[in-house]
Coordinates of C-alpha atoms in Angstrom, one line a residue:
M1 CA -0.2 0.0 -0.9
M2 CA 3.0 2.8 1.0
R3 CA 4.9 1.7 -1.8
E4 CA 1.7 2.2 -4.2
L5 CA 0.3 5.4 -2.3
E6 CA 4.6 6.6 -2.8
A7 CA 4.7 5.8 -5.9
Q8 CA 1.8 8.4 -6.8
L9 CA 2.9 11.0 -5.0
A10 CA 6.1 10.5 -7.3
G11 CA 4.1 10.5 -10.3
I12 CA 2.1 13.9 -9.5
V13 CA 6.2 15.8 -8.7
G14 CA 8.8 14.3 -11.3
E15 CA 11.3 12.8 -11.2
G16 CA 13.9 14.4 -8.2
G17 CA 11.0 15.8 -6.7
L18 CA 10.1 12.9 -4.1
Q19 CA 12.4 11.7 -1.6
Q20 CA 12.7 9.6 1.6
G21 CA 13.0 11.4 4.8
G22 CA 15.0 10.1 6.4
G23 CA 17.6 12.6 8.0
S24 CA 17.5 15.7 10.2
E25 CA 17.7 18.6 7.4
Y26 CA 13.1 18.3 7.9
S27 CA 13.1 16.8 11.1
V28 CA 10.4 18.2 13.2
D29 CA 11.3 19.2 16.2
G30 CA 13.1 15.7 15.7
V31 CA 10.4 13.9 14.3
V32 CA 11.5 12.2 11.2
P33 CA 9.0 12.5 7.6
G34 CA 8.5 9.5 6.0
L35 CA 8.9 11.6 2.7
V36 CA 9.9 14.3 1.6
A37 CA 7.8 16.4 -1.6
F38 CA 9.3 19.7 -3.8
P39 CA 6.6 20.5 -5.8
E40 CA 7.0 23.6 -8.4
S41 CA 3.6 24.5 -9.1
A42 CA 0.3 25.5 -7.3
A43 CA -1.4 22.2 -9.5
Q44 CA 1.1 20.0 -7.6
V45 CA 0.6 20.8 -4.1
A46 CA -2.6 20.3 -4.4
E47 CA -2.8 16.9 -6.2
L48 CA -0.2 16.3 -3.1
V49 CA -2.7 17.4 -0.9
K50 CA -5.8 15.9 -2.6
V51 CA -4.1 12.4 -1.9
A52 CA -2.6 13.3 1.7
N53 CA -6.2 13.2 2.3
A54 CA -7.3 10.9 1.7
N55 CA -4.8 8.6 2.7
G56 CA -4.6 9.6 6.0
L57 CA -1.1 11.0 6.0
K58 CA -0.3 14.2 7.7
V59 CA 2.0 16.7 6.1
V60 CA 4.2 19.1 7.4
P61 CA 5.0 22.4 5.2
Y62 CA 8.3 23.5 4.8
G63 CA 9.8 27.0 4.3
G64 CA 13.6 27.9 4.9
G65 CA 12.9 26.4 8.7
T66 CA 13.6 29.3 10.6
A67 CA 10.8 29.0 12.2
M68 CA 10.1 25.4 13.0
G69 CA 10.7 25.0 16.4
L70 CA 7.2 27.6 17.3
G71 CA 4.1 25.3 17.8
M72 CA 4.1 20.8 19.6
T73 CA 6.3 18.7 18.8
P74 CA 3.7 15.7 16.1
E75 CA 3.3 12.5 16.4
R76 CA 4.7 12.0 13.2
V77 CA 5.0 13.0 9.9
D78 CA 4.1 11.2 6.9
L79 CA 4.7 13.9 4.4
V80 CA 7.1 17.0 4.6
L81 CA 6.3 20.0 1.6
S82 CA 9.6 22.1 0.4
T83 CA 8.0 25.0 -0.8
K84 CA 12.0 25.8 -2.0
R85 CA 10.3 25.7 -5.4
L86 CA 8.2 27.7 -5.9
T87 CA 9.1 31.3 -6.8
D88 CA 8.3 32.3 -9.6
T89 CA 6.0 36.0 -9.3
P90 CA 3.3 35.4 -11.4
H91 CA 1.9 39.3 -10.9
D92 CA 4.9 42.0 -10.7
D93 CA 3.2 45.3 -10.9
R94 CA 5.9 47.2 -9.1
R95 CA 3.9 51.3 -10.5
D96 CA 1.1 49.9 -8.0
M97 CA 3.3 48.9 -5.6
T98 CA 2.2 45.2 -5.7
L99 CA 4.4 41.6 -6.2
S100 CA 2.8 38.2 -6.4
V101 CA 5.1 36.1 -5.5
G102 CA 5.4 32.2 -4.5
A103 CA 5.2 30.9 -0.5
G104 CA 9.1 29.1 -1.2
M105 CA 10.6 32.7 -2.3
T106 CA 13.2 34.7 0.2
L107 CA 13.1 37.6 1.7
S108 CA 16.6 38.3 0.1
A109 CA 16.0 37.0 -2.2
L110 CA 12.5 39.0 -2.6
N111 CA 14.2 42.1 -1.5
A112 CA 17.4 41.9 -3.4
R113 CA 15.2 41.7 -6.5
L114 CA 13.5 44.7 -5.2
A115 CA 16.2 46.8 -5.1
E116 CA 16.2 47.8 -9.2
D117 CA 13.5 50.1 -8.5
N118 CA 14.6 51.5 -5.2
L119 CA 11.5 49.1 -3.3
W120 CA 11.5 47.1 -0.9
L121 CA 9.3 45.3 1.7
P122 CA 9.5 46.4 5.0
L123 CA 10.3 43.6 7.3
D124 CA 13.1 41.9 9.1
P125 CA 13.1 38.9 10.7
P126 CA 15.9 37.1 11.7
D127 CA 17.9 34.8 9.1
P128 CA 16.3 36.8 6.2
E129 CA 18.7 34.3 3.5
R130 CA 16.1 31.1 5.0
A131 CA 12.9 32.7 5.6
T132 CA 10.3 32.6 2.9
I133 CA 7.9 34.6 2.7
G134 CA 5.3 32.0 2.7
G135 CA 6.8 30.9 5.6
L136 CA 7.1 34.3 7.3
V137 CA 3.7 34.6 6.7
A138 CA 3.2 31.3 8.6
A139 CA 4.7 31.7 11.0
D140 CA 3.6 35.7 11.8
Q141 CA 7.3 36.5 12.0
S142 CA 8.8 40.1 11.9
G143 CA 11.6 42.5 13.1
P144 CA 12.5 45.2 14.7
L145 CA 10.9 47.6 12.0
R146 CA 7.8 46.5 12.9
H147 CA 7.0 49.2 15.0
G148 CA 7.3 51.9 12.1
L149 CA 6.1 49.7 9.5
G150 CA 4.5 47.0 11.1
T151 CA 3.6 44.0 10.1
L152 CA 3.0 40.8 8.1
R153 CA -0.5 42.2 8.7
D154 CA -0.4 45.0 7.0
H155 CA 1.8 44.3 4.2
V156 CA -0.2 40.8 2.9
I157 CA -2.9 42.4 0.4
G158 CA -3.9 38.4 -0.9
M159 CA -3.3 34.7 -1.0
K160 CA -3.6 31.4 -2.5
V161 CA -3.7 28.8 -0.4
I162 CA -4.4 25.0 -0.9
S163 CA -7.3 23.4 1.4
A164 CA -6.7 20.0 3.3
E165 CA -9.0 18.5 0.3
G166 CA -7.0 19.9 -2.6
K167 CA -8.5 23.1 -4.0
L168 CA -6.9 26.3 -4.8
V169 CA -8.0 28.6 -2.3
A170 CA -7.6 32.8 -3.3
A171 CA -7.7 35.3 -0.9
G172 CA -8.2 39.2 -1.0
G173 CA -7.1 40.4 -4.4
R174 CA -3.9 42.2 -6.4
V175 CA -4.6 45.7 -5.6
V176 CA -4.6 48.1 -2.1
R177 CA -8.0 48.9 -1.4
N178 CA -10.9 48.0 1.7
V179 CA -12.8 46.0 0.3
A180 CA -16.5 44.9 2.1
G181 CA -16.4 41.8 4.1
Y182 CA -13.9 39.5 6.4
D183 CA -10.0 40.0 5.6
M184 CA -9.9 35.9 4.6
C185 CA -5.8 36.5 4.6
K186 CA -5.3 38.0 8.2
L187 CA -6.7 34.2 9.6
H188 CA -3.7 32.7 7.5
I189 CA -1.6 34.3 9.3
G190 CA 0.1 32.6 11.6
A191 CA -1.9 29.5 11.4
L192 CA 1.4 27.6 10.7
G193 CA -0.7 27.0 7.0
T194 CA -3.6 24.8 9.5
L195 CA -6.1 26.4 7.6
G196 CA -4.6 26.3 4.3
L197 CA -0.8 25.4 2.1
L198 CA 0.4 28.5 1.9
V199 CA 1.9 29.0 -2.3
E200 CA 1.6 32.5 -3.2
V201 CA 1.2 35.9 -1.4
S202 CA 0.2 38.9 -2.5
L203 CA 2.1 41.8 -1.3
K204 CA 1.9 46.1 -0.6
L205 CA 5.4 47.7 -1.4
A206 CA 7.5 50.5 -0.1
A207 CA 9.6 52.9 -1.8
R208 CA 13.3 52.4 0.5
P209 CA 14.0 55.5 2.0
Q210 CA 16.5 58.5 1.4
A211 CA 18.3 58.2 4.6
N212 CA 18.4 56.2 7.7
A213 CA 20.2 55.9 11.5
I214 CA 20.1 54.1 14.1
V215 CA 21.7 56.1 18.1
L216 CA 22.3 53.4 20.6
A217 CA 22.1 54.7 24.5
K218 CA 23.9 52.5 26.5
L219 CA 21.8 51.9 30.7
S220 CA 22.7 51.1 33.4
S221 CA 20.6 49.0 34.5
V222 CA 18.1 47.4 32.4
A223 CA 15.5 49.3 34.7
D224 CA 16.8 52.8 33.7
A225 CA 14.8 52.0 29.8
E226 CA 11.2 52.2 30.9
P227 CA 11.5 56.6 31.3
L228 CA 13.7 56.8 27.8
I229 CA 11.1 54.0 26.1
A230 CA 7.7 56.1 27.1
A231 CA 9.4 59.5 26.2
V232 CA 10.1 58.9 22.7
L233 CA 6.7 57.4 22.8
D234 CA 5.6 60.6 24.7
S235 CA 7.6 63.0 21.7
S236 CA 7.6 64.1 18.2
L237 CA 9.9 61.3 17.2
E238 CA 8.5 58.3 14.5
P239 CA 10.9 55.8 15.0
V240 CA 10.5 52.6 12.9
L241 CA 12.3 50.7 15.4
L242 CA 12.9 51.0 19.5
E243 CA 14.1 48.1 20.7
L244 CA 15.1 47.4 24.6
V245 CA 18.4 44.2 24.6
S246 CA 19.9 43.1 27.6
G247 CA 22.3 40.1 29.4
T248 CA 23.8 37.7 26.2
A249 CA 21.6 38.2 23.8
C250 CA 23.8 41.5 23.2
G251 CA 27.3 39.1 22.6
A252 CA 28.4 36.7 19.5
A253 CA 24.5 37.3 18.2
T254 CA 25.9 40.4 17.1
A255 CA 29.7 40.5 16.3
G256 CA 30.5 43.0 18.7
L257 CA 28.6 46.1 17.2
L258 CA 26.6 45.8 20.4
P259 CA 28.0 45.9 24.0
D260 CA 27.2 43.0 26.5
G261 CA 24.3 45.2 29.3
A262 CA 21.3 46.8 28.4
V263 CA 21.0 48.8 25.6
V264 CA 17.9 50.9 23.9
A265 CA 18.2 51.6 20.2
A266 CA 16.2 53.6 18.3
G267 CA 16.5 53.6 14.1
F268 CA 14.5 56.5 12.5
A269 CA 14.6 56.2 8.3
G270 CA 12.7 58.5 5.2
N271 CA 13.6 62.0 5.0
G272 CA 17.5 62.9 4.9
Q273 CA 16.8 66.4 7.3
R274 CA 14.5 65.0 9.3
V275 CA 16.5 61.4 9.8
A276 CA 19.0 63.8 11.2
W277 CA 16.6 65.8 13.2
Q278 CA 15.3 62.6 14.4
A279 CA 18.3 61.3 15.6
E280 CA 19.5 64.7 17.2
A281 CA 16.3 64.8 19.3
F282 CA 16.8 60.9 20.2
A283 CA 20.2 61.2 21.7
A284 CA 19.4 64.7 23.8
L285 CA 16.3 62.8 25.3
V286 CA 19.6 60.4 26.5
A287 CA 20.9 63.2 27.7
S288 CA 18.6 64.2 29.5
Q289 CA 17.8 61.2 31.2
S290 CA 21.7 61.1 32.1
L291 CA 21.8 58.5 30.0
Q292 CA 25.2 57.0 27.9
L293 CA 25.2 58.3 24.2
L294 CA 26.1 55.2 22.9
A295 CA 26.9 55.5 19.1
S296 CA 25.3 57.4 16.2
R297 CA 24.6 55.4 12.5
S298 CA 23.8 56.3 9.8
G299 CA 23.3 55.2 5.9
N300 CA 25.1 51.5 5.8
E301 CA 26.7 51.6 8.9
A302 CA 23.2 51.9 10.8
Q303 CA 22.0 49.2 7.7
T304 CA 24.4 46.8 9.5
A305 CA 23.1 47.8 13.5
R306 CA 19.2 47.6 12.1
E307 CA 20.8 44.2 10.1
A308 CA 22.7 42.7 13.9
L309 CA 19.2 43.9 15.8
A310 CA 18.1 41.8 14.0
E311 CA 19.3 38.9 13.9
V312 CA 19.1 38.9 18.2
H313 CA 15.6 38.3 17.9
G314 CA 16.5 34.6 16.1
G315 CA 17.9 33.2 19.8
D316 CA 19.6 30.6 18.3
S317 CA 21.7 30.5 20.6
A318 CA 19.4 29.2 23.9
D319 CA 18.1 26.9 25.0
V320 CA 14.4 27.8 25.2
V321 CA 12.9 31.2 24.0
L322 CA 10.3 32.4 25.2
V323 CA 7.8 35.1 23.6
A324 CA 6.1 37.5 25.6
S325 CA 3.4 40.7 25.3
V326 CA 3.0 42.8 27.6
L327 CA 2.2 46.9 27.3
S328 CA 5.1 48.7 26.6
S329 CA 5.5 50.5 30.1
Q330 CA 5.9 46.6 31.4
V331 CA 9.0 46.1 29.0
A332 CA 11.4 46.6 31.1
E333 CA 10.2 46.1 34.4
L334 CA 9.3 41.9 32.8
L335 CA 13.0 41.9 31.8
T336 CA 14.3 42.5 35.6
R337 CA 12.0 40.0 36.7
A338 CA 13.1 37.8 34.7
A339 CA 16.3 38.2 35.2
A340 CA 15.9 37.3 39.0
L341 CA 13.9 34.5 38.6
S342 CA 16.6 33.1 36.1
E343 CA 19.9 34.1 38.5
P344 CA 19.1 31.7 41.4
R345 CA 19.0 28.9 39.4
G346 CA 21.9 29.0 37.4
V347 CA 20.0 30.1 33.7
A348 CA 21.7 32.1 31.9
M349 CA 19.1 35.2 30.3
G350 CA 19.4 37.6 27.7
A351 CA 16.7 40.0 25.8
A352 CA 15.3 41.4 23.2
S353 CA 12.4 43.4 23.0
H354 CA 10.3 45.3 20.2
A355 CA 10.0 47.6 23.6
G356 CA 7.5 50.0 22.0
K357 CA 5.1 46.9 20.9
G358 CA 5.3 45.7 24.3
L359 CA 6.6 42.5 22.8
A360 CA 9.5 40.7 24.0
R361 CA 11.7 37.9 23.6
L362 CA 13.6 36.1 26.5
F363 CA 16.6 33.8 25.7
L364 CA 17.6 30.9 28.2
R365 CA 20.5 28.3 28.5
G366 CA 20.7 25.8 31.6
E367 CA 19.1 22.0 33.2
E368 CA 15.9 21.8 32.0
Q369 CA 13.8 21.8 36.1
A370 CA 15.5 25.3 35.6
L371 CA 14.3 25.9 32.2
T372 CA 11.1 24.2 33.1
E373 CA 10.7 26.4 36.6
V374 CA 11.1 29.4 34.8
T375 CA 9.1 29.2 32.2
H376 CA 6.0 28.5 33.9
A377 CA 7.5 31.5 36.6
A378 CA 8.3 33.9 33.8
R379 CA 4.3 33.5 32.8
E380 CA 2.7 33.9 36.2
V381 CA 4.5 37.4 36.2
V382 CA 3.0 37.8 32.4
V383 CA -0.4 36.5 33.4
E384 CA -0.6 38.7 36.6
R385 CA 0.0 41.8 34.1
G386 CA -2.9 40.6 31.8
G387 CA -0.2 39.7 28.9
S388 CA 0.6 36.4 27.4
L389 CA 4.2 34.9 26.9
I390 CA 4.1 31.6 24.5
V391 CA 7.3 29.4 24.3
A392 CA 8.8 29.4 20.0
K393 CA 11.9 27.4 21.3
A394 CA 12.8 24.4 23.1
P395 CA 13.9 20.3 23.3
P396 CA 11.1 17.9 22.3
K397 CA 10.9 16.3 25.5
L398 CA 10.3 19.7 27.4
K399 CA 7.7 21.0 25.0
P400 CA 5.0 19.0 27.0
L401 CA 6.1 20.3 30.5
L402 CA 5.4 24.3 29.1
N403 CA 2.1 24.2 27.4
V404 CA 3.4 26.0 24.8
W405 CA 0.7 28.5 24.3
G406 CA -0.1 28.4 27.4
A407 CA -3.6 29.3 28.6
P408 CA -6.6 29.0 25.8
A409 CA -7.3 32.0 24.6
G410 CA -11.4 33.2 25.0
D411 CA -11.7 32.6 21.5
L412 CA -10.4 29.0 21.9
A413 CA -13.7 27.4 20.4
V414 CA -14.4 29.6 17.3
L415 CA -10.6 29.4 16.1
Q416 CA -11.0 25.0 16.6
A417 CA -14.3 25.4 14.6
V418 CA -12.8 27.0 12.4
R419 CA -10.7 24.6 12.4
R420 CA -12.5 21.6 11.9
T421 CA -13.9 23.7 8.8
Y422 CA -11.4 24.2 6.4
D423 CA -9.5 20.6 7.6
P424 CA -11.5 18.1 9.7
N425 CA -9.2 16.0 9.4
E426 CA -6.0 18.2 10.9
T427 CA -4.4 16.5 7.6
L428 CA -2.3 19.8 8.0
N429 CA 0.1 20.6 10.5
A430 CA -1.0 18.3 12.7
Y431 CA -0.6 19.0 16.5
R432 CA 1.3 21.7 16.2
H433 CA -1.3 24.2 16.3
A434 CA -3.0 26.1 19.6
T435 CA -6.3 24.6 17.8
A436 CA -4.9 20.8 17.4
V437 CA -7.4 18.4 18.7
R438 CA -5.2 14.9 20.5
G439 CA -6.1 12.1 18.7
A440 CA -7.4 13.3 15.3
A441 CA -7.7 11.0 12.9

């Protein structure tokens, strides 16, 4: 039976389009897939999913692999569906500032292509050379620029997905406009492909800024960050990024571009004169609070510093990565409390936060029992403040102990009902999302 099924799948993608899943390259939390497929078109994806769904196979989509640590560990992976060959550009209207790309195109490849016309997709997640557009949408990944330039929810205007039944479904459109009705694109952003496998994304582009600058302020302690961040948010400044990083997160990941300790970074982009004025105004705020001005960088140096700040959020060297959402006024306190919870347990902690948006990542390294204790204690701190905390990365054997997605959201039942409607067999990324129902057929 399996040989016949494998032959059927191979017939869809052609020679070289299907391989045995042995090895770790496409494993998910250590679960090695039975097969890996490399479709070249949406039609091939549709046929693969249709066959998988009809035969009870569990399918996991795979882009660049940069966010595969997110979610619960799957019980089994029958078929990994790689999007690496889905890199076409079926619609390109740069005059209208829109573009449609295959889900497998990487962010760096897209922006290199757009640079010819002085355009870009203003996102800066970690590892843009590997991160695919489809993967970024599925995992809802962004970076420091989210503060002033938005997230994928602001840039995605349409998409095409393959349903669990193997049907091509279009959502949104190719033009920037507001239309009546529910925005179906929003459902797919962050859904990990559980409502349909992304094959094409339509994007709203932006003109590259004329100038950019980053100003760094060194803090005596993380607690010093809150007055400075509040002052920036209450001012007329319009930073495109406002970051607070601390501890070991500021070490090797930034290749010496940032010092160890606590740092607030403010970035500005746009008209040259306005960027220069804003950088000077931020430096004045730093001085007014008796903080140390580390550096003010512009041009290519600012670009390098911004990329370093984005890479900090990857947390590659951490054993556990926690992502907390709180008020911007609570970020500094959260980082201080988390450090106090970590140190006595022998856990090394670093942190990077989109401070102006209240989103903080905690990077933990230590023994398993201590990591478990710190995770639960940090979640209590966050929940007490009305926030939420998820585990974005952890060793597979720890995940069941950490409650990866946290307490069920109030709308979980509604979201599970939506998922059952779209994928009643949980064929797509089974078990991994917060809406998963263990034991699904």
